[in-house]
Amino acid sequence: MARILVTGGTGTLGRPLIERLLGDGHEVRSVSRRPHTGTERPRLRSYAVDLREGTGLDVALADVDAVVHCASAPSGGDLEAARPLLDAVAAAGVPHLVYISIVGVDRVPLGYYRTKHAVERLIEDSGIGWTVLRTTQFHDLVLQMVKAGARSPVVPVPTGIRIQPVEVREVAARLAGLAAREPAGRVADMGGPEVLQARELVRATLDAGGRRRLLVPVRVPGKVGAALRRGENLTPEHAVGERTYAEFLAERAGGGASH
């Protein structure tokens, strides 16, 4: 079994990834700005590191076989975090870095997507053995966005835009498998099992939470809207995910989660 370091270990993807790696028998190191709550568990060590500073990365990376870079901040800072991480990985002689990216980062002109694409290019040019997996949006993100909009009695819904949500635990399983193998470069994209209209997703989420809201169609302007209406955020040819958004909502509701 391998020794694998996960950045963003306390995040939406980091937690299920760590669980999967531990379940597969690997030794795991979790790097995040906050210590992991499971530091007392066998084969799991936690390191509190701010990637933009890089302090302490040399210790965390000692004798590591692979790094899975999940840490990300839509508010900014991904490039600033990637550079010291790549320098530290190279200095430590780690042979493999796996990066999670997003379907359409090279086609949808959102600032966050452009940054993710720039990080991809940094990794490709780093001289380190690398693997990049692009996926569609997680179920959790769709839920968060709808919940944020549902604070108002009127919910704007983008017209002509489709989404292909994917289960985060399935992405974690794919990443765990990639981290245990040799560097593979850019691997096939990973999308959820269904391509749904934004209105369908909003309505399903509201219904699952027992909320009544007025849905107002809104056309997303500019190049971003045009790219999304073309489906540049989708990968229907790689609809390999199995769990649907409806199943995700049903599990949340069954577990008493609030929508």
PDB file of C-alpha atoms in Angstrom:
ATOM      1  CA  MET A   1       0.000   0.000   0.000  1.00  0.00           C
ATOM      2  CA  ALA A   2       1.073   3.581  -0.637  1.00  0.00           C
ATOM      3  CA  ARG A   3       1.574   6.680   1.467  1.00  0.00           C
ATOM      4  CA  ILE A   4      -0.666   9.377  -0.056  1.00  0.00           C
ATOM      5  CA  LEU A   5      -1.005  13.040   0.889  1.00  0.00           C
ATOM      6  CA  VAL A   6      -4.325  14.812   0.306  1.00  0.00           C
ATOM      7  CA  THR A   7      -4.543  18.606   0.219  1.00  0.00           C
ATOM      8  CA  GLY A   8      -7.870  20.076   1.277  1.00  0.00           C
ATOM      9  CA  GLY A   9      -8.439  17.031   3.449  1.00  0.00           C
ATOM     10  CA  THR A  10     -11.293  18.604   5.409  1.00  0.00           C
ATOM     11  CA  GLY A  11     -13.233  19.721   2.318  1.00  0.00           C
ATOM     12  CA  THR A  12     -16.240  18.332   0.463  1.00  0.00           C
ATOM     13  CA  LEU A  13     -14.063  16.049  -1.656  1.00  0.00           C
ATOM     14  CA  GLY A  14     -11.143  15.643   0.724  1.00  0.00           C
ATOM     15  CA  ARG A  15     -13.108  13.871   3.451  1.00  0.00           C
ATOM     16  CA  PRO A  16     -14.618  11.080   1.314  1.00  0.00           C
ATOM     17  CA  LEU A  17     -11.318  10.715  -0.538  1.00  0.00           C
ATOM     18  CA  ILE A  18      -9.475  10.138   2.720  1.00  0.00           C
ATOM     19  CA  GLU A  19     -12.105   7.610   3.797  1.00  0.00           C
ATOM     20  CA  ARG A  20     -11.714   5.758   0.503  1.00  0.00           C
ATOM     21  CA  LEU A  21      -7.919   5.735   0.669  1.00  0.00           C
ATOM     22  CA  LEU A  22      -7.973   4.446   4.236  1.00  0.00           C
ATOM     23  CA  GLY A  23     -10.508   1.804   3.237  1.00  0.00           C
ATOM     24  CA  ASP A  24      -8.182   0.719   0.446  1.00  0.00           C
ATOM     25  CA  GLY A  25      -5.421   0.199   3.009  1.00  0.00           C
ATOM     26  CA  HIS A  26      -3.268   3.240   2.243  1.00  0.00           C
ATOM     27  CA  GLU A  27      -1.472   5.429   4.760  1.00  0.00           C
ATOM     28  CA  VAL A  28      -2.909   8.939   4.419  1.00  0.00           C
ATOM     29  CA  ARG A  29      -1.650  12.392   5.281  1.00  0.00           C
ATOM     30  CA  SER A  30      -4.184  15.209   5.311  1.00  0.00           C
ATOM     31  CA  VAL A  31      -3.072  18.778   4.669  1.00  0.00           C
ATOM     32  CA  SER A  32      -5.483  21.652   5.284  1.00  0.00           C
ATOM     33  CA  ARG A  33      -5.670  24.995   7.033  1.00  0.00           C
ATOM     34  CA  ARG A  34      -7.565  23.272   9.846  1.00  0.00           C
ATOM     35  CA  PRO A  35      -6.470  19.968  11.421  1.00  0.00           C
ATOM     36  CA  HIS A  36      -8.486  16.910  10.414  1.00  0.00           C
ATOM     37  CA  THR A  37     -10.861  15.712  13.136  1.00  0.00           C
ATOM     38  CA  GLY A  38      -9.695  12.119  12.704  1.00  0.00           C
ATOM     39  CA  THR A  39      -6.045  12.580  13.706  1.00  0.00           C
ATOM     40  CA  GLU A  40      -6.294   9.784  16.272  1.00  0.00           C
ATOM     41  CA  ARG A  41      -7.160   7.184  13.630  1.00  0.00           C
ATOM     42  CA  PRO A  42      -4.637   4.572  12.505  1.00  0.00           C
ATOM     43  CA  ARG A  43      -2.865   5.349   9.206  1.00  0.00           C
ATOM     44  CA  LEU A  44      -4.090   8.965   9.178  1.00  0.00           C
ATOM     45  CA  ARG A  45      -1.937  11.946  10.081  1.00  0.00           C
ATOM     46  CA  SER A  46      -3.046  15.563   9.869  1.00  0.00           C
ATOM     47  CA  TYR A  47      -0.949  18.622   9.064  1.00  0.00           C
ATOM     48  CA  ALA A  48      -2.186  22.203   9.399  1.00  0.00           C
ATOM     49  CA  VAL A  49      -0.551  24.007   6.464  1.00  0.00           C
ATOM     50  CA  ASP A  50      -1.441  27.149   4.543  1.00  0.00           C
ATOM     51  CA  LEU A  51      -0.445  26.159   1.018  1.00  0.00           C
ATOM     52  CA  ARG A  52       0.135  29.746  -0.062  1.00  0.00           C
ATOM     53  CA  GLU A  53       2.930  29.972   2.501  1.00  0.00           C
ATOM     54  CA  GLY A  54       4.089  26.391   2.153  1.00  0.00           C
ATOM     55  CA  THR A  55       5.541  26.279   5.642  1.00  0.00           C
ATOM     56  CA  GLY A  56       5.620  22.700   6.921  1.00  0.00           C
ATOM     57  CA  LEU A  57       5.048  21.056   3.553  1.00  0.00           C
ATOM     58  CA  ASP A  58       8.520  19.508   3.566  1.00  0.00           C
ATOM     59  CA  VAL A  59       7.649  17.541   6.701  1.00  0.00           C
ATOM     60  CA  ALA A  60       4.251  16.469   5.405  1.00  0.00           C
ATOM     61  CA  LEU A  61       5.727  15.334   2.066  1.00  0.00           C
ATOM     62  CA  ALA A  62       8.579  13.248   3.467  1.00  0.00           C
ATOM     63  CA  ASP A  63       8.518   9.716   1.976  1.00  0.00           C
ATOM     64  CA  VAL A  64       5.171  10.290   0.227  1.00  0.00           C
ATOM     65  CA  ASP A  65       4.328   8.183  -2.832  1.00  0.00           C
ATOM     66  CA  ALA A  66       1.638  10.442  -4.299  1.00  0.00           C
ATOM     67  CA  VAL A  67      -0.172  13.723  -3.707  1.00  0.00           C
ATOM     68  CA  VAL A  68      -3.831  14.341  -4.521  1.00  0.00           C
ATOM     69  CA  HIS A  69      -4.381  18.087  -4.774  1.00  0.00           C
ATOM     70  CA  CYS A  70      -8.005  18.822  -3.823  1.00  0.00           C
ATOM     71  CA  ALA A  71      -7.579  22.152  -2.055  1.00  0.00           C
ATOM     72  CA  SER A  72      -9.331  24.925  -3.968  1.00  0.00           C
ATOM     73  CA  ALA A  73     -10.903  28.309  -3.280  1.00  0.00           C
ATOM     74  CA  PRO A  74     -13.404  29.834  -5.735  1.00  0.00           C
ATOM     75  CA  SER A  75     -12.730  33.178  -4.028  1.00  0.00           C
ATOM     76  CA  GLY A  76      -9.154  33.054  -5.313  1.00  0.00           C
ATOM     77  CA  GLY A  77      -5.651  31.924  -4.417  1.00  0.00           C
ATOM     78  CA  ASP A  78      -5.379  28.605  -6.268  1.00  0.00           C
ATOM     79  CA  LEU A  79      -2.396  29.678  -8.357  1.00  0.00           C
ATOM     80  CA  GLU A  80      -0.664  31.132  -5.316  1.00  0.00           C
ATOM     81  CA  ALA A  81      -1.186  27.817  -3.505  1.00  0.00           C
ATOM     82  CA  ALA A  82      -0.152  25.612  -6.435  1.00  0.00           C
ATOM     83  CA  ARG A  83       3.288  27.131  -6.949  1.00  0.00           C
ATOM     84  CA  PRO A  84       4.755  26.398  -3.476  1.00  0.00           C
ATOM     85  CA  LEU A  85       3.079  22.988  -3.475  1.00  0.00           C
ATOM     86  CA  LEU A  86       4.677  22.025  -6.787  1.00  0.00           C
ATOM     87  CA  ASP A  87       8.054  23.312  -5.620  1.00  0.00           C
ATOM     88  CA  ALA A  88       7.784  21.271  -2.418  1.00  0.00           C
ATOM     89  CA  VAL A  89       6.631  18.144  -4.267  1.00  0.00           C
ATOM     90  CA  ALA A  90       9.581  18.414  -6.652  1.00  0.00           C
ATOM     91  CA  ALA A  91      12.045  19.026  -3.813  1.00  0.00           C
ATOM     92  CA  ALA A  92      10.703  15.995  -1.928  1.00  0.00           C
ATOM     93  CA  GLY A  93      10.995  13.801  -5.018  1.00  0.00           C
ATOM     94  CA  VAL A  94       7.340  12.747  -4.947  1.00  0.00           C
ATOM     95  CA  PRO A  95       6.776  10.815  -8.194  1.00  0.00           C
ATOM     96  CA  HIS A  96       3.076  11.483  -8.755  1.00  0.00           C
ATOM     97  CA  LEU A  97       0.655  14.386  -8.316  1.00  0.00           C
ATOM     98  CA  VAL A  98      -3.071  13.986  -9.045  1.00  0.00           C
ATOM     99  CA  TYR A  99      -5.144  17.116  -9.619  1.00  0.00           C
ATOM    100  CA  ILE A 100      -8.922  17.449  -9.605  1.00  0.00           C
ATOM    101  CA  SER A 101     -10.237  19.943 -12.148  1.00  0.00           C
ATOM    102  CA  ILE A 102     -13.562  20.818 -13.789  1.00  0.00           C
ATOM    103  CA  VAL A 103     -15.087  19.900 -17.136  1.00  0.00           C
ATOM    104  CA  GLY A 104     -15.010  22.982 -19.351  1.00  0.00           C
ATOM    105  CA  VAL A 105     -12.191  24.916 -17.670  1.00  0.00           C
ATOM    106  CA  ASP A 106     -10.730  25.522 -21.121  1.00  0.00           C
ATOM    107  CA  ARG A 107     -14.081  26.458 -22.689  1.00  0.00           C
ATOM    108  CA  VAL A 108     -16.170  28.386 -20.131  1.00  0.00           C
ATOM    109  CA  PRO A 109     -14.657  31.861 -19.513  1.00  0.00           C
ATOM    110  CA  LEU A 110     -15.381  32.060 -15.789  1.00  0.00           C
ATOM    111  CA  GLY A 111     -12.556  33.485 -13.694  1.00  0.00           C
ATOM    112  CA  TYR A 112     -12.442  30.444 -11.415  1.00  0.00           C
ATOM    113  CA  TYR A 113     -12.341  28.092 -14.407  1.00  0.00           C
ATOM    114  CA  ARG A 114      -9.511  30.060 -15.983  1.00  0.00           C
ATOM    115  CA  THR A 115      -7.556  29.754 -12.756  1.00  0.00           C
ATOM    116  CA  LYS A 116      -8.132  25.994 -12.587  1.00  0.00           C
ATOM    117  CA  HIS A 117      -6.930  25.716 -16.187  1.00  0.00           C
ATOM    118  CA  ALA A 118      -3.842  27.770 -15.352  1.00  0.00           C
ATOM    119  CA  VAL A 119      -3.066  25.387 -12.473  1.00  0.00           C
ATOM    120  CA  GLU A 120      -3.401  22.475 -14.900  1.00  0.00           C
ATOM    121  CA  ARG A 121      -0.791  24.081 -17.144  1.00  0.00           C
ATOM    122  CA  LEU A 122       1.544  24.679 -14.192  1.00  0.00           C
ATOM    123  CA  ILE A 123       1.317  21.004 -13.284  1.00  0.00           C
ATOM    124  CA  GLU A 124       1.894  19.872 -16.873  1.00  0.00           C
ATOM    125  CA  ASP A 125       5.040  22.032 -17.082  1.00  0.00           C
ATOM    126  CA  SER A 126       6.359  21.139 -13.612  1.00  0.00           C
ATOM    127  CA  GLY A 127       8.424  18.096 -14.575  1.00  0.00           C
ATOM    128  CA  ILE A 128       6.549  16.043 -11.964  1.00  0.00           C
ATOM    129  CA  GLY A 129       4.646  12.909 -12.933  1.00  0.00           C
ATOM    130  CA  TRP A 130       1.013  14.019 -13.081  1.00  0.00           C
ATOM    131  CA  THR A 131      -2.585  12.982 -13.595  1.00  0.00           C
ATOM    132  CA  VAL A 132      -5.480  15.415 -14.134  1.00  0.00           C
ATOM    133  CA  LEU A 133      -9.132  14.416 -13.759  1.00  0.00           C
ATOM    134  CA  ARG A 134     -11.877  16.829 -14.790  1.00  0.00           C
ATOM    135  CA  THR A 135     -15.374  16.252 -13.428  1.00  0.00           C
ATOM    136  CA  THR A 136     -18.745  17.954 -13.622  1.00  0.00           C
ATOM    137  CA  GLN A 137     -20.308  19.731 -10.617  1.00  0.00           C
ATOM    138  CA  PHE A 138     -20.840  17.786  -7.400  1.00  0.00           C
ATOM    139  CA  HIS A 139     -24.367  17.164  -6.133  1.00  0.00           C
ATOM    140  CA  ASP A 140     -23.375  19.075  -2.998  1.00  0.00           C
ATOM    141  CA  LEU A 141     -22.561  22.223  -4.971  1.00  0.00           C
ATOM    142  CA  VAL A 142     -25.909  22.187  -6.760  1.00  0.00           C
ATOM    143  CA  LEU A 143     -27.672  21.839  -3.415  1.00  0.00           C
ATOM    144  CA  GLN A 144     -25.695  24.708  -1.883  1.00  0.00           C
ATOM    145  CA  MET A 145     -26.450  27.017  -4.803  1.00  0.00           C
ATOM    146  CA  VAL A 146     -30.173  26.286  -4.740  1.00  0.00           C
ATOM    147  CA  LYS A 147     -30.334  26.723  -0.969  1.00  0.00           C
ATOM    148  CA  ALA A 148     -28.591  30.081  -1.269  1.00  0.00           C
ATOM    149  CA  GLY A 149     -31.094  31.235  -3.887  1.00  0.00           C
ATOM    150  CA  ALA A 150     -34.052  29.897  -1.906  1.00  0.00           C
ATOM    151  CA  ARG A 151     -33.465  32.381   0.911  1.00  0.00           C
ATOM    152  CA  SER A 152     -35.589  34.694  -1.213  1.00  0.00           C
ATOM    153  CA  PRO A 153     -39.235  33.969  -2.101  1.00  0.00           C
ATOM    154  CA  VAL A 154     -38.257  34.488  -5.754  1.00  0.00           C
ATOM    155  CA  VAL A 155     -35.565  32.199  -7.190  1.00  0.00           C
ATOM    156  CA  PRO A 156     -33.840  33.167 -10.467  1.00  0.00           C
ATOM    157  CA  VAL A 157     -33.263  30.154 -12.734  1.00  0.00           C
ATOM    158  CA  PRO A 158     -30.879  30.358 -15.724  1.00  0.00           C
ATOM    159  CA  THR A 159     -32.610  29.435 -18.976  1.00  0.00           C
ATOM    160  CA  GLY A 160     -31.141  27.082 -21.552  1.00  0.00           C
ATOM    161  CA  ILE A 161     -28.460  25.849 -19.163  1.00  0.00           C
ATOM    162  CA  ARG A 162     -27.995  22.194 -18.327  1.00  0.00           C
ATOM    163  CA  ILE A 163     -26.013  20.589 -15.510  1.00  0.00           C
ATOM    164  CA  GLN A 164     -24.628  17.074 -15.127  1.00  0.00           C
ATOM    165  CA  PRO A 165     -24.166  16.650 -11.363  1.00  0.00           C
ATOM    166  CA  VAL A 166     -21.940  13.861 -10.075  1.00  0.00           C
ATOM    167  CA  GLU A 167     -21.684  12.115  -6.706  1.00  0.00           C
ATOM    168  CA  VAL A 168     -18.623  13.259  -4.751  1.00  0.00           C
ATOM    169  CA  ARG A 169     -18.000   9.797  -3.284  1.00  0.00           C
ATOM    170  CA  GLU A 170     -17.767   8.357  -6.797  1.00  0.00           C
ATOM    171  CA  VAL A 171     -15.232  11.046  -7.699  1.00  0.00           C
ATOM    172  CA  ALA A 172     -13.299  10.171  -4.538  1.00  0.00           C
ATOM    173  CA  ALA A 173     -13.204   6.517  -5.582  1.00  0.00           C
ATOM    174  CA  ARG A 174     -11.895   7.460  -9.030  1.00  0.00           C
ATOM    175  CA  LEU A 175      -9.194   9.698  -7.551  1.00  0.00           C
ATOM    176  CA  ALA A 176      -8.128   7.010  -5.075  1.00  0.00           C
ATOM    177  CA  GLY A 177      -7.659   4.578  -7.925  1.00  0.00           C
ATOM    178  CA  LEU A 178      -5.672   7.083  -9.968  1.00  0.00           C
ATOM    179  CA  ALA A 179      -3.418   7.976  -7.030  1.00  0.00           C
ATOM    180  CA  ALA A 180      -2.473   4.331  -6.552  1.00  0.00           C
ATOM    181  CA  ARG A 181      -1.361   3.975 -10.188  1.00  0.00           C
ATOM    182  CA  GLU A 182       1.369   5.459 -12.318  1.00  0.00           C
ATOM    183  CA  PRO A 183       0.993   9.035 -13.669  1.00  0.00           C
ATOM    184  CA  ALA A 184      -1.458   9.010 -16.577  1.00  0.00           C
ATOM    185  CA  GLY A 185      -1.593  12.637 -17.776  1.00  0.00           C
ATOM    186  CA  ARG A 186      -5.035  13.948 -18.671  1.00  0.00           C
ATOM    187  CA  VAL A 187      -7.490  11.078 -18.108  1.00  0.00           C
ATOM    188  CA  ALA A 188     -11.050  10.767 -19.387  1.00  0.00           C
ATOM    189  CA  ASP A 189     -13.526  13.253 -17.937  1.00  0.00           C
ATOM    190  CA  MET A 190     -16.065  12.103 -15.357  1.00  0.00           C
ATOM    191  CA  GLY A 191     -19.693  13.215 -15.413  1.00  0.00           C
ATOM    192  CA  GLY A 192     -22.858  12.324 -13.572  1.00  0.00           C
ATOM    193  CA  PRO A 193     -25.443   9.930 -15.022  1.00  0.00           C
ATOM    194  CA  GLU A 194     -27.951  12.604 -16.071  1.00  0.00           C
ATOM    195  CA  VAL A 195     -27.903  15.900 -17.924  1.00  0.00           C
ATOM    196  CA  LEU A 196     -30.696  18.030 -16.454  1.00  0.00           C
ATOM    197  CA  GLN A 197     -32.087  21.481 -17.062  1.00  0.00           C
ATOM    198  CA  ALA A 198     -31.266  23.973 -14.308  1.00  0.00           C
ATOM    199  CA  ARG A 199     -35.002  24.407 -13.670  1.00  0.00           C
ATOM    200  CA  GLU A 200     -35.399  20.652 -13.069  1.00  0.00           C
ATOM    201  CA  LEU A 201     -32.635  20.672 -10.489  1.00  0.00           C
ATOM    202  CA  VAL A 202     -33.984  23.735  -8.698  1.00  0.00           C
ATOM    203  CA  ARG A 203     -37.526  22.357  -8.580  1.00  0.00           C
ATOM    204  CA  ALA A 204     -36.354  18.932  -7.356  1.00  0.00           C
ATOM    205  CA  THR A 205     -34.288  20.522  -4.590  1.00  0.00           C
ATOM    206  CA  LEU A 206     -37.114  22.764  -3.414  1.00  0.00           C
ATOM    207  CA  ASP A 207     -39.605  19.893  -3.472  1.00  0.00           C
ATOM    208  CA  ALA A 208     -37.253  17.689  -1.452  1.00  0.00           C
ATOM    209  CA  GLY A 209     -37.033  20.379   1.203  1.00  0.00           C
ATOM    210  CA  GLY A 210     -40.750  21.149   1.199  1.00  0.00           C
ATOM    211  CA  ARG A 211     -40.192  24.718   0.035  1.00  0.00           C
ATOM    212  CA  ARG A 212     -42.431  26.741  -2.238  1.00  0.00           C
ATOM    213  CA  ARG A 213     -40.747  29.444  -4.270  1.00  0.00           C
ATOM    214  CA  LEU A 214     -41.536  31.405  -7.400  1.00  0.00           C
ATOM    215  CA  LEU A 215     -39.077  30.444 -10.159  1.00  0.00           C
ATOM    216  CA  VAL A 216     -38.152  33.291 -12.486  1.00  0.00           C
ATOM    217  CA  PRO A 217     -36.299  32.505 -15.733  1.00  0.00           C
ATOM    218  CA  VAL A 218     -33.119  34.537 -16.244  1.00  0.00           C
ATOM    219  CA  ARG A 219     -30.853  34.553 -19.284  1.00  0.00           C
ATOM    220  CA  VAL A 220     -27.168  34.484 -18.354  1.00  0.00           C
ATOM    221  CA  PRO A 221     -25.507  37.165 -20.499  1.00  0.00           C
ATOM    222  CA  GLY A 222     -22.208  37.315 -22.305  1.00  0.00           C
ATOM    223  CA  LYS A 223     -19.661  34.698 -23.266  1.00  0.00           C
ATOM    224  CA  VAL A 224     -20.171  32.695 -20.076  1.00  0.00           C
ATOM    225  CA  GLY A 225     -23.879  32.300 -20.754  1.00  0.00           C
ATOM    226  CA  ALA A 226     -23.251  31.382 -24.381  1.00  0.00           C
ATOM    227  CA  ALA A 227     -20.693  28.725 -23.404  1.00  0.00           C
ATOM    228  CA  LEU A 228     -23.040  27.202 -20.840  1.00  0.00           C
ATOM    229  CA  ARG A 229     -25.941  27.143 -23.293  1.00  0.00           C
ATOM    230  CA  ARG A 230     -23.661  25.296 -25.744  1.00  0.00           C
ATOM    231  CA  GLY A 231     -23.081  22.692 -23.043  1.00  0.00           C
ATOM    232  CA  GLU A 232     -19.361  23.347 -22.631  1.00  0.00           C
ATOM    233  CA  ASN A 233     -19.729  22.378 -18.951  1.00  0.00           C
ATOM    234  CA  LEU A 234     -21.024  18.914 -19.861  1.00  0.00           C
ATOM    235  CA  THR A 235     -19.481  15.582 -20.785  1.00  0.00           C
ATOM    236  CA  PRO A 236     -22.393  13.355 -21.849  1.00  0.00           C
ATOM    237  CA  GLU A 237     -19.994  10.956 -23.567  1.00  0.00           C
ATOM    238  CA  HIS A 238     -18.483  10.278 -20.127  1.00  0.00           C
ATOM    239  CA  ALA A 239     -21.654   9.918 -18.041  1.00  0.00           C
ATOM    240  CA  VAL A 240     -19.993   7.276 -15.875  1.00  0.00           C
ATOM    241  CA  GLY A 241     -21.443   8.368 -12.537  1.00  0.00           C
ATOM    242  CA  GLU A 242     -24.169   6.121 -11.152  1.00  0.00           C
ATOM    243  CA  ARG A 243     -25.919   8.015  -8.378  1.00  0.00           C
ATOM    244  CA  THR A 244     -28.551  10.469  -9.543  1.00  0.00           C
ATOM    245  CA  TYR A 245     -29.328  13.842  -8.030  1.00  0.00           C
ATOM    246  CA  ALA A 246     -32.759  12.548  -6.954  1.00  0.00           C
ATOM    247  CA  GLU A 247     -31.083   9.707  -5.059  1.00  0.00           C
ATOM    248  CA  PHE A 248     -28.717  12.177  -3.443  1.00  0.00           C
ATOM    249  CA  LEU A 249     -31.643  14.314  -2.277  1.00  0.00           C
ATOM    250  CA  ALA A 250     -33.527  11.281  -0.999  1.00  0.00           C
ATOM    251  CA  GLU A 251     -30.546  10.201   1.099  1.00  0.00           C
ATOM    252  CA  ARG A 252     -30.171  13.702   2.505  1.00  0.00           C
ATOM    253  CA  ALA A 253     -33.838  13.838   3.404  1.00  0.00           C
ATOM    254  CA  GLY A 254     -33.731  10.368   4.944  1.00  0.00           C
ATOM    255  CA  GLY A 255     -30.785  11.392   7.091  1.00  0.00           C
ATOM    256  CA  GLY A 256     -32.636  14.429   8.417  1.00  0.00           C
ATOM    257  CA  ALA A 257     -30.575  16.967   6.498  1.00  0.00           C
ATOM    258  CA  SER A 258     -32.180  20.340   5.981  1.00  0.00           C
ATOM    259  CA  HIS A 259     -32.788  21.586   2.442  1.00  0.00           C
TER     260      HIS A 259
END
